[in-house]
Amino acid sequence: MHNFHKERTLVVIKPDGVQRSLIGEIIKRFERSGLKLIGLKFIVPSAEFIEAHYTLDKNWLVNVGNKSIQGLKDKGIVPSTEDPETAGRKVLDTLKKYMVSGPVVVMAWQGANAVKIVRKIVGNTEPLASDVGTIRGDFVLDSYNFADADARSVRNLVHASGSVEEADMELGHWFKEGELVNYRLVQEQILYDVNLDGILE
Ligand code: ADP
Ligand code: MG
């Protein structure tokens, strides 16, 4: 068996997910995928901690700015700034209010293709554009436009790491050494075992 099933990713149920009583619904969707929960905590983060989280990747600010400008333009809306860094900084400021407004559920999930599988289950950043069947598509009706008009974050229930590198940095930020648990889950045999030779008696 290769080590591909050891890929890890960070998921945070944001304050709106907790307030809308969707903790169980959200966890269920990751759990039934076959991924393994290896870390879990319930905390209220600080604004400094959130800023550090979103700036672990030095390119995030410009990327999120570009995504936000493009998202508005795609709908024929003129963005208030054309500068991605300024737009990104605005998003970060709103995130520092949003993410500290109440408790969040922090989770580490492990399994084959964990990062991409989780992003697929979570759906597109903007709920208006996320597919039905995804967490953001099924439970949210927010858009960049509405969030922008009220100078607040898009409320989209969950954070999920965007790449394996991002996941490694974020897991190190949210979890201490020893808080992630190594253990065997019985269903891993049916997910990953090469020969499936332990089933029939
Ligand atoms: P994702 O969470 O899908 O990885 P990003 O990393 O691009 O998305 O952005 C982080 C979070 O910032 C989003 O989940 C959303 O809550 C918020 N956000 C992103 N872009 C905007 C925007 N243009 N306006 C308001 N909030 C935004
Ligand atoms: Mg992201």
PDB file of C-alpha atoms and ligand atoms in Angstrom:
ATOM      1  CA  MET A   1       0.000   0.000   0.000  1.00  0.00           C
ATOM      2  CA  HIS A   2       1.376   3.423  -0.916  1.00  0.00           C
ATOM      3  CA  ASN A   3       1.340   6.433   1.350  1.00  0.00           C
ATOM      4  CA  PHE A   4      -1.143   8.431  -0.722  1.00  0.00           C
ATOM      5  CA  HIS A   5      -3.847   7.717   1.831  1.00  0.00           C
ATOM      6  CA  LYS A   6      -1.947   9.819   4.393  1.00  0.00           C
ATOM      7  CA  GLU A   7      -2.762  13.185   2.758  1.00  0.00           C
ATOM      8  CA  ARG A   8      -4.140  15.655   5.287  1.00  0.00           C
ATOM      9  CA  THR A   9      -6.240  18.792   5.140  1.00  0.00           C
ATOM     10  CA  LEU A  10      -7.640  21.433   7.491  1.00  0.00           C
ATOM     11  CA  VAL A  11     -11.360  22.191   7.720  1.00  0.00           C
ATOM     12  CA  VAL A  12     -12.836  24.926   9.919  1.00  0.00           C
ATOM     13  CA  ILE A  13     -16.587  25.210  10.446  1.00  0.00           C
ATOM     14  CA  LYS A  14     -16.873  29.003  10.536  1.00  0.00           C
ATOM     15  CA  PRO A  15     -19.022  30.880  13.106  1.00  0.00           C
ATOM     16  CA  ASP A  16     -22.064  30.909  10.778  1.00  0.00           C
ATOM     17  CA  GLY A  17     -21.887  27.105  10.454  1.00  0.00           C
ATOM     18  CA  VAL A  18     -21.999  26.749  14.232  1.00  0.00           C
ATOM     19  CA  GLN A  19     -24.766  29.356  14.628  1.00  0.00           C
ATOM     20  CA  ARG A  20     -26.918  27.706  11.969  1.00  0.00           C
ATOM     21  CA  SER A  21     -26.727  24.355  13.791  1.00  0.00           C
ATOM     22  CA  LEU A  22     -24.997  22.707  10.845  1.00  0.00           C
ATOM     23  CA  ILE A  23     -22.031  21.161  12.711  1.00  0.00           C
ATOM     24  CA  GLY A  24     -23.389  17.616  12.472  1.00  0.00           C
ATOM     25  CA  GLU A  25     -24.578  17.999   8.881  1.00  0.00           C
ATOM     26  CA  ILE A  26     -21.173  19.316   7.795  1.00  0.00           C
ATOM     27  CA  ILE A  27     -19.114  16.703   9.653  1.00  0.00           C
ATOM     28  CA  LYS A  28     -21.378  13.955   8.266  1.00  0.00           C
ATOM     29  CA  ARG A  29     -20.499  14.902   4.686  1.00  0.00           C
ATOM     30  CA  PHE A  30     -16.756  14.525   5.281  1.00  0.00           C
ATOM     31  CA  GLU A  31     -17.149  11.430   7.436  1.00  0.00           C
ATOM     32  CA  ARG A  32     -19.198   9.453   4.902  1.00  0.00           C
ATOM     33  CA  SER A  33     -16.671  10.204   2.119  1.00  0.00           C
ATOM     34  CA  GLY A  34     -14.238   7.754   3.695  1.00  0.00           C
ATOM     35  CA  LEU A  35     -11.876  10.394   5.042  1.00  0.00           C
ATOM     36  CA  LYS A  36     -10.600   9.862   8.597  1.00  0.00           C
ATOM     37  CA  LEU A  37     -10.967  12.481  11.330  1.00  0.00           C
ATOM     38  CA  ILE A  38      -7.564  12.803  13.027  1.00  0.00           C
ATOM     39  CA  GLY A  39      -7.956  16.089  14.933  1.00  0.00           C
ATOM     40  CA  LEU A  40     -10.867  18.089  16.371  1.00  0.00           C
ATOM     41  CA  LYS A  41     -11.292  21.168  18.584  1.00  0.00           C
ATOM     42  CA  PHE A  42     -13.837  23.867  19.433  1.00  0.00           C
ATOM     43  CA  ILE A  43     -12.363  27.348  19.974  1.00  0.00           C
ATOM     44  CA  VAL A  44     -12.848  31.107  19.537  1.00  0.00           C
ATOM     45  CA  PRO A  45      -9.875  32.354  17.498  1.00  0.00           C
ATOM     46  CA  SER A  46      -8.335  35.841  17.876  1.00  0.00           C
ATOM     47  CA  ALA A  47      -8.087  38.417  15.054  1.00  0.00           C
ATOM     48  CA  GLU A  48      -4.264  38.083  15.077  1.00  0.00           C
ATOM     49  CA  PHE A  49      -4.572  34.317  14.711  1.00  0.00           C
ATOM     50  CA  ILE A  50      -6.956  34.720  11.756  1.00  0.00           C
ATOM     51  CA  GLU A  51      -4.690  37.268  10.023  1.00  0.00           C
ATOM     52  CA  ALA A  52      -1.764  34.866  10.458  1.00  0.00           C
ATOM     53  CA  HIS A  53      -3.854  32.002   9.069  1.00  0.00           C
ATOM     54  CA  TYR A  54      -4.823  33.847   5.896  1.00  0.00           C
ATOM     55  CA  THR A  55      -1.310  35.217   5.296  1.00  0.00           C
ATOM     56  CA  LEU A  56       0.561  31.901   5.710  1.00  0.00           C
ATOM     57  CA  ASP A  57       0.591  31.889   1.910  1.00  0.00           C
ATOM     58  CA  LYS A  58       2.187  35.165   0.830  1.00  0.00           C
ATOM     59  CA  ASN A  59       0.198  35.169  -2.434  1.00  0.00           C
ATOM     60  CA  TRP A  60      -3.221  34.751  -0.797  1.00  0.00           C
ATOM     61  CA  LEU A  61      -3.940  38.490  -0.487  1.00  0.00           C
ATOM     62  CA  VAL A  62      -3.396  39.214  -4.190  1.00  0.00           C
ATOM     63  CA  ASN A  63      -5.150  35.991  -5.266  1.00  0.00           C
ATOM     64  CA  VAL A  64      -8.249  36.679  -3.200  1.00  0.00           C
ATOM     65  CA  GLY A  65      -8.266  40.281  -4.471  1.00  0.00           C
ATOM     66  CA  ASN A  66      -8.092  39.118  -8.090  1.00  0.00           C
ATOM     67  CA  LYS A  67     -10.808  36.506  -7.516  1.00  0.00           C
ATOM     68  CA  SER A  68     -13.070  39.112  -5.935  1.00  0.00           C
ATOM     69  CA  ILE A  69     -12.521  41.709  -8.732  1.00  0.00           C
ATOM     70  CA  GLN A  70     -13.124  39.049 -11.394  1.00  0.00           C
ATOM     71  CA  GLY A  71     -16.215  37.746  -9.581  1.00  0.00           C
ATOM     72  CA  LEU A  72     -17.790  41.197  -9.705  1.00  0.00           C
ATOM     73  CA  LYS A  73     -16.771  41.869 -13.328  1.00  0.00           C
ATOM     74  CA  ASP A  74     -18.236  38.528 -14.436  1.00  0.00           C
ATOM     75  CA  LYS A  75     -21.604  39.801 -13.272  1.00  0.00           C
ATOM     76  CA  GLY A  76     -21.167  43.194 -14.934  1.00  0.00           C
ATOM     77  CA  ILE A  77     -20.543  44.975 -11.628  1.00  0.00           C
ATOM     78  CA  VAL A  78     -17.811  47.645 -11.495  1.00  0.00           C
ATOM     79  CA  PRO A  79     -15.434  46.836  -8.580  1.00  0.00           C
ATOM     80  CA  SER A  80     -14.609  49.666  -6.143  1.00  0.00           C
ATOM     81  CA  THR A  81     -10.884  49.079  -6.789  1.00  0.00           C
ATOM     82  CA  GLU A  82      -8.863  47.532  -9.618  1.00  0.00           C
ATOM     83  CA  ASP A  83      -5.875  46.878  -7.335  1.00  0.00           C
ATOM     84  CA  PRO A  84      -5.841  43.224  -6.201  1.00  0.00           C
ATOM     85  CA  GLU A  85      -3.811  43.965  -3.056  1.00  0.00           C
ATOM     86  CA  THR A  86      -6.259  46.658  -1.910  1.00  0.00           C
ATOM     87  CA  ALA A  87      -9.201  44.359  -2.652  1.00  0.00           C
ATOM     88  CA  GLY A  88      -7.455  41.495  -0.816  1.00  0.00           C
ATOM     89  CA  ARG A  89      -6.729  43.656   2.227  1.00  0.00           C
ATOM     90  CA  LYS A  90     -10.421  44.589   2.385  1.00  0.00           C
ATOM     91  CA  VAL A  91     -11.406  40.917   2.384  1.00  0.00           C
ATOM     92  CA  LEU A  92      -8.865  40.154   5.114  1.00  0.00           C
ATOM     93  CA  ASP A  93     -10.234  42.962   7.326  1.00  0.00           C
ATOM     94  CA  THR A  94     -13.755  41.556   7.035  1.00  0.00           C
ATOM     95  CA  LEU A  95     -12.494  38.026   7.779  1.00  0.00           C
ATOM     96  CA  LYS A  96     -10.955  39.258  11.032  1.00  0.00           C
ATOM     97  CA  LYS A  97     -14.435  40.279  12.196  1.00  0.00           C
ATOM     98  CA  TYR A  98     -16.309  37.286  10.783  1.00  0.00           C
ATOM     99  CA  MET A  99     -14.035  34.514  12.001  1.00  0.00           C
ATOM    100  CA  VAL A 100     -13.791  35.752  15.605  1.00  0.00           C
ATOM    101  CA  SER A 101     -17.528  36.426  16.054  1.00  0.00           C
ATOM    102  CA  GLY A 102     -18.117  33.075  17.805  1.00  0.00           C
ATOM    103  CA  PRO A 103     -16.773  29.561  18.273  1.00  0.00           C
ATOM    104  CA  VAL A 104     -15.492  27.534  15.343  1.00  0.00           C
ATOM    105  CA  VAL A 105     -14.951  23.787  14.889  1.00  0.00           C
ATOM    106  CA  VAL A 106     -11.414  22.980  13.748  1.00  0.00           C
ATOM    107  CA  MET A 107     -10.767  19.608  12.112  1.00  0.00           C
ATOM    108  CA  ALA A 108      -7.979  17.663  10.470  1.00  0.00           C
ATOM    109  CA  TRP A 109      -9.069  15.045   7.920  1.00  0.00           C
ATOM    110  CA  GLN A 110      -6.837  12.387   6.381  1.00  0.00           C
ATOM    111  CA  GLY A 111      -7.154  10.107   3.356  1.00  0.00           C
ATOM    112  CA  ALA A 112      -6.421   9.711  -0.353  1.00  0.00           C
ATOM    113  CA  ASN A 113      -6.686  13.067  -2.159  1.00  0.00           C
ATOM    114  CA  ALA A 114      -7.954  14.636   1.084  1.00  0.00           C
ATOM    115  CA  VAL A 115      -7.379  18.232  -0.064  1.00  0.00           C
ATOM    116  CA  LYS A 116      -9.223  17.960  -3.382  1.00  0.00           C
ATOM    117  CA  ILE A 117     -11.984  15.697  -2.074  1.00  0.00           C
ATOM    118  CA  VAL A 118     -12.746  18.141   0.749  1.00  0.00           C
ATOM    119  CA  ARG A 119     -12.782  21.134  -1.625  1.00  0.00           C
ATOM    120  CA  LYS A 120     -15.193  19.234  -3.874  1.00  0.00           C
ATOM    121  CA  ILE A 121     -17.522  18.525  -0.928  1.00  0.00           C
ATOM    122  CA  VAL A 122     -17.268  22.177   0.216  1.00  0.00           C
ATOM    123  CA  GLY A 123     -17.899  23.796  -3.199  1.00  0.00           C
ATOM    124  CA  ASN A 124     -17.020  27.134  -4.781  1.00  0.00           C
ATOM    125  CA  THR A 125     -16.044  30.066  -2.528  1.00  0.00           C
ATOM    126  CA  GLU A 126     -19.037  32.133  -3.633  1.00  0.00           C
ATOM    127  CA  PRO A 127     -22.261  30.345  -2.632  1.00  0.00           C
ATOM    128  CA  LEU A 128     -24.084  31.892  -5.605  1.00  0.00           C
ATOM    129  CA  ALA A 129     -21.720  29.928  -7.854  1.00  0.00           C
ATOM    130  CA  SER A 130     -21.315  26.721  -5.823  1.00  0.00           C
ATOM    131  CA  ASP A 131     -22.952  23.567  -7.143  1.00  0.00           C
ATOM    132  CA  VAL A 132     -26.021  22.015  -5.579  1.00  0.00           C
ATOM    133  CA  GLY A 133     -24.850  19.035  -3.531  1.00  0.00           C
ATOM    134  CA  THR A 134     -21.919  20.928  -2.041  1.00  0.00           C
ATOM    135  CA  ILE A 135     -22.034  22.345   1.496  1.00  0.00           C
ATOM    136  CA  ARG A 136     -21.875  25.949   0.281  1.00  0.00           C
ATOM    137  CA  GLY A 137     -24.298  25.263  -2.575  1.00  0.00           C
ATOM    138  CA  ASP A 138     -26.884  23.552  -0.388  1.00  0.00           C
ATOM    139  CA  PHE A 139     -26.948  25.760   2.687  1.00  0.00           C
ATOM    140  CA  VAL A 140     -25.959  29.318   1.710  1.00  0.00           C
ATOM    141  CA  LEU A 141     -27.418  32.048  -0.480  1.00  0.00           C
ATOM    142  CA  ASP A 142     -24.666  34.686  -0.202  1.00  0.00           C
ATOM    143  CA  SER A 143     -22.721  36.376  -3.021  1.00  0.00           C
ATOM    144  CA  TYR A 144     -19.652  38.614  -3.502  1.00  0.00           C
ATOM    145  CA  ASN A 145     -21.992  41.409  -4.495  1.00  0.00           C
ATOM    146  CA  PHE A 146     -24.106  41.329  -1.306  1.00  0.00           C
ATOM    147  CA  ALA A 147     -21.032  40.856   0.898  1.00  0.00           C
ATOM    148  CA  ASP A 148     -19.253  43.731  -0.849  1.00  0.00           C
ATOM    149  CA  ALA A 149     -22.228  46.079  -0.508  1.00  0.00           C
ATOM    150  CA  ASP A 150     -22.236  45.561   3.267  1.00  0.00           C
ATOM    151  CA  ALA A 151     -18.400  45.503   3.557  1.00  0.00           C
ATOM    152  CA  ARG A 152     -18.445  42.029   5.125  1.00  0.00           C
ATOM    153  CA  SER A 153     -17.112  38.561   4.352  1.00  0.00           C
ATOM    154  CA  VAL A 154     -18.960  36.116   2.186  1.00  0.00           C
ATOM    155  CA  ARG A 155     -20.551  33.819   4.762  1.00  0.00           C
ATOM    156  CA  ASN A 156     -19.900  30.379   3.361  1.00  0.00           C
ATOM    157  CA  LEU A 157     -19.905  28.090   6.443  1.00  0.00           C
ATOM    158  CA  VAL A 158     -16.524  26.394   6.056  1.00  0.00           C
ATOM    159  CA  HIS A 159     -12.849  26.938   5.437  1.00  0.00           C
ATOM    160  CA  ALA A 160     -10.907  24.200   3.653  1.00  0.00           C
ATOM    161  CA  SER A 161      -7.246  24.194   2.624  1.00  0.00           C
ATOM    162  CA  GLY A 162      -6.735  24.913  -1.070  1.00  0.00           C
ATOM    163  CA  SER A 163      -3.616  22.819  -1.725  1.00  0.00           C
ATOM    164  CA  VAL A 164      -1.396  20.243  -0.036  1.00  0.00           C
ATOM    165  CA  GLU A 165       1.194  22.945   0.776  1.00  0.00           C
ATOM    166  CA  GLU A 166      -1.505  25.213   2.244  1.00  0.00           C
ATOM    167  CA  ALA A 167      -2.851  22.273   4.260  1.00  0.00           C
ATOM    168  CA  ASP A 168       0.573  21.544   5.783  1.00  0.00           C
ATOM    169  CA  MET A 169       1.040  25.178   6.811  1.00  0.00           C
ATOM    170  CA  GLU A 170      -2.502  25.518   8.145  1.00  0.00           C
ATOM    171  CA  LEU A 171      -2.432  22.266  10.134  1.00  0.00           C
ATOM    172  CA  GLY A 172       0.790  23.490  11.771  1.00  0.00           C
ATOM    173  CA  HIS A 173      -0.922  26.775  12.583  1.00  0.00           C
ATOM    174  CA  TRP A 174      -4.096  25.331  14.157  1.00  0.00           C
ATOM    175  CA  PHE A 175      -2.809  22.114  15.757  1.00  0.00           C
ATOM    176  CA  LYS A 176       0.096  21.482  18.101  1.00  0.00           C
ATOM    177  CA  GLU A 177       2.378  18.485  17.814  1.00  0.00           C
ATOM    178  CA  GLY A 178       0.549  15.568  19.441  1.00  0.00           C
ATOM    179  CA  GLU A 179      -2.978  16.917  18.887  1.00  0.00           C
ATOM    180  CA  LEU A 180      -3.331  14.924  15.669  1.00  0.00           C
ATOM    181  CA  VAL A 181      -4.036  11.255  16.347  1.00  0.00           C
ATOM    182  CA  ASN A 182      -2.532   8.377  14.370  1.00  0.00           C
ATOM    183  CA  TYR A 183      -4.870   5.411  14.404  1.00  0.00           C
ATOM    184  CA  ARG A 184      -6.337   2.764  12.156  1.00  0.00           C
ATOM    185  CA  LEU A 185      -9.917   2.999  10.957  1.00  0.00           C
ATOM    186  CA  VAL A 186     -11.406  -0.385  10.120  1.00  0.00           C
ATOM    187  CA  GLN A 187     -12.961   0.859   6.854  1.00  0.00           C
ATOM    188  CA  GLU A 188      -9.506   1.746   5.509  1.00  0.00           C
ATOM    189  CA  GLN A 189      -9.090  -1.891   4.506  1.00  0.00           C
ATOM    190  CA  ILE A 190     -11.965  -1.704   2.028  1.00  0.00           C
ATOM    191  CA  LEU A 191     -10.820   1.722   0.800  1.00  0.00           C
ATOM    192  CA  TYR A 192      -7.147   1.004   0.260  1.00  0.00           C
ATOM    193  CA  ASP A 193      -6.300  -2.712   0.597  1.00  0.00           C
ATOM    194  CA  VAL A 194      -4.840  -4.114  -2.623  1.00  0.00           C
ATOM    195  CA  ASN A 195      -6.158  -7.695  -2.473  1.00  0.00           C
ATOM    196  CA  LEU A 196      -9.437  -7.454  -0.500  1.00  0.00           C
ATOM    197  CA  ASP A 197      -8.632 -10.915   0.813  1.00  0.00           C
ATOM    198  CA  GLY A 198      -9.822 -10.615   4.415  1.00  0.00           C
ATOM    199  CA  ILE A 199     -13.576 -10.480   3.829  1.00  0.00           C
ATOM    200  CA  LEU A 200     -14.859 -13.956   2.983  1.00  0.00           C
ATOM    201  CA  GLU A 201     -14.731 -16.613   5.708  1.00  0.00           C
TER     202      GLU A 201
HETATM  203  P1  ADP B   1     -11.833  29.720   0.056  1.00  0.00           P
HETATM  204  O1  ADP B   1     -12.387  29.835   1.451  1.00  0.00           O
HETATM  205  O2  ADP B   1     -12.839  29.099  -0.879  1.00  0.00           O
HETATM  206  O3  ADP B   1     -10.489  29.068  -0.012  1.00  0.00           O
HETATM  207  P2  ADP B   1     -10.477  32.272  -0.339  1.00  0.00           P
HETATM  208  O4  ADP B   1      -9.279  31.653   0.272  1.00  0.00           O
HETATM  209  O5  ADP B   1     -10.301  32.907  -1.676  1.00  0.00           O
HETATM  210  O6  ADP B   1     -11.676  31.216  -0.496  1.00  0.00           O
HETATM  211  O7  ADP B   1     -11.117  33.361   0.633  1.00  0.00           O
HETATM  212  C1  ADP B   1     -11.214  33.114   2.009  1.00  0.00           C
HETATM  213  C2  ADP B   1     -12.559  33.547   2.529  1.00  0.00           C
HETATM  214  O8  ADP B   1     -12.677  34.966   2.431  1.00  0.00           O
HETATM  215  C3  ADP B   1     -13.769  33.016   1.766  1.00  0.00           C
HETATM  216  O9  ADP B   1     -14.134  31.711   2.152  1.00  0.00           O
HETATM  217  C4  ADP B   1     -14.823  34.043   2.092  1.00  0.00           C
HETATM  218  O10 ADP B   1     -15.397  33.822   3.378  1.00  0.00           O
HETATM  219  C5  ADP B   1     -14.020  35.326   2.155  1.00  0.00           C
HETATM  220  N1  ADP B   1     -14.007  36.036   0.876  1.00  0.00           N
HETATM  221  C6  ADP B   1     -13.278  35.734  -0.209  1.00  0.00           C
HETATM  222  N2  ADP B   1     -13.472  36.623  -1.206  1.00  0.00           N
HETATM  223  C7  ADP B   1     -14.354  37.523  -0.737  1.00  0.00           C
HETATM  224  C8  ADP B   1     -14.973  38.702  -1.288  1.00  0.00           C
HETATM  225  N3  ADP B   1     -14.704  39.105  -2.509  1.00  0.00           N
HETATM  226  N4  ADP B   1     -15.836  39.391  -0.517  1.00  0.00           N
HETATM  227  C9  ADP B   1     -16.106  38.978   0.728  1.00  0.00           C
HETATM  228  N5  ADP B   1     -15.562  37.882   1.310  1.00  0.00           N
HETATM  229  C10 ADP B   1     -14.706  37.164   0.588  1.00  0.00           C
HETATM  230 MG    MG B   2      -8.604  29.724   0.554  1.00  0.00          MG
END
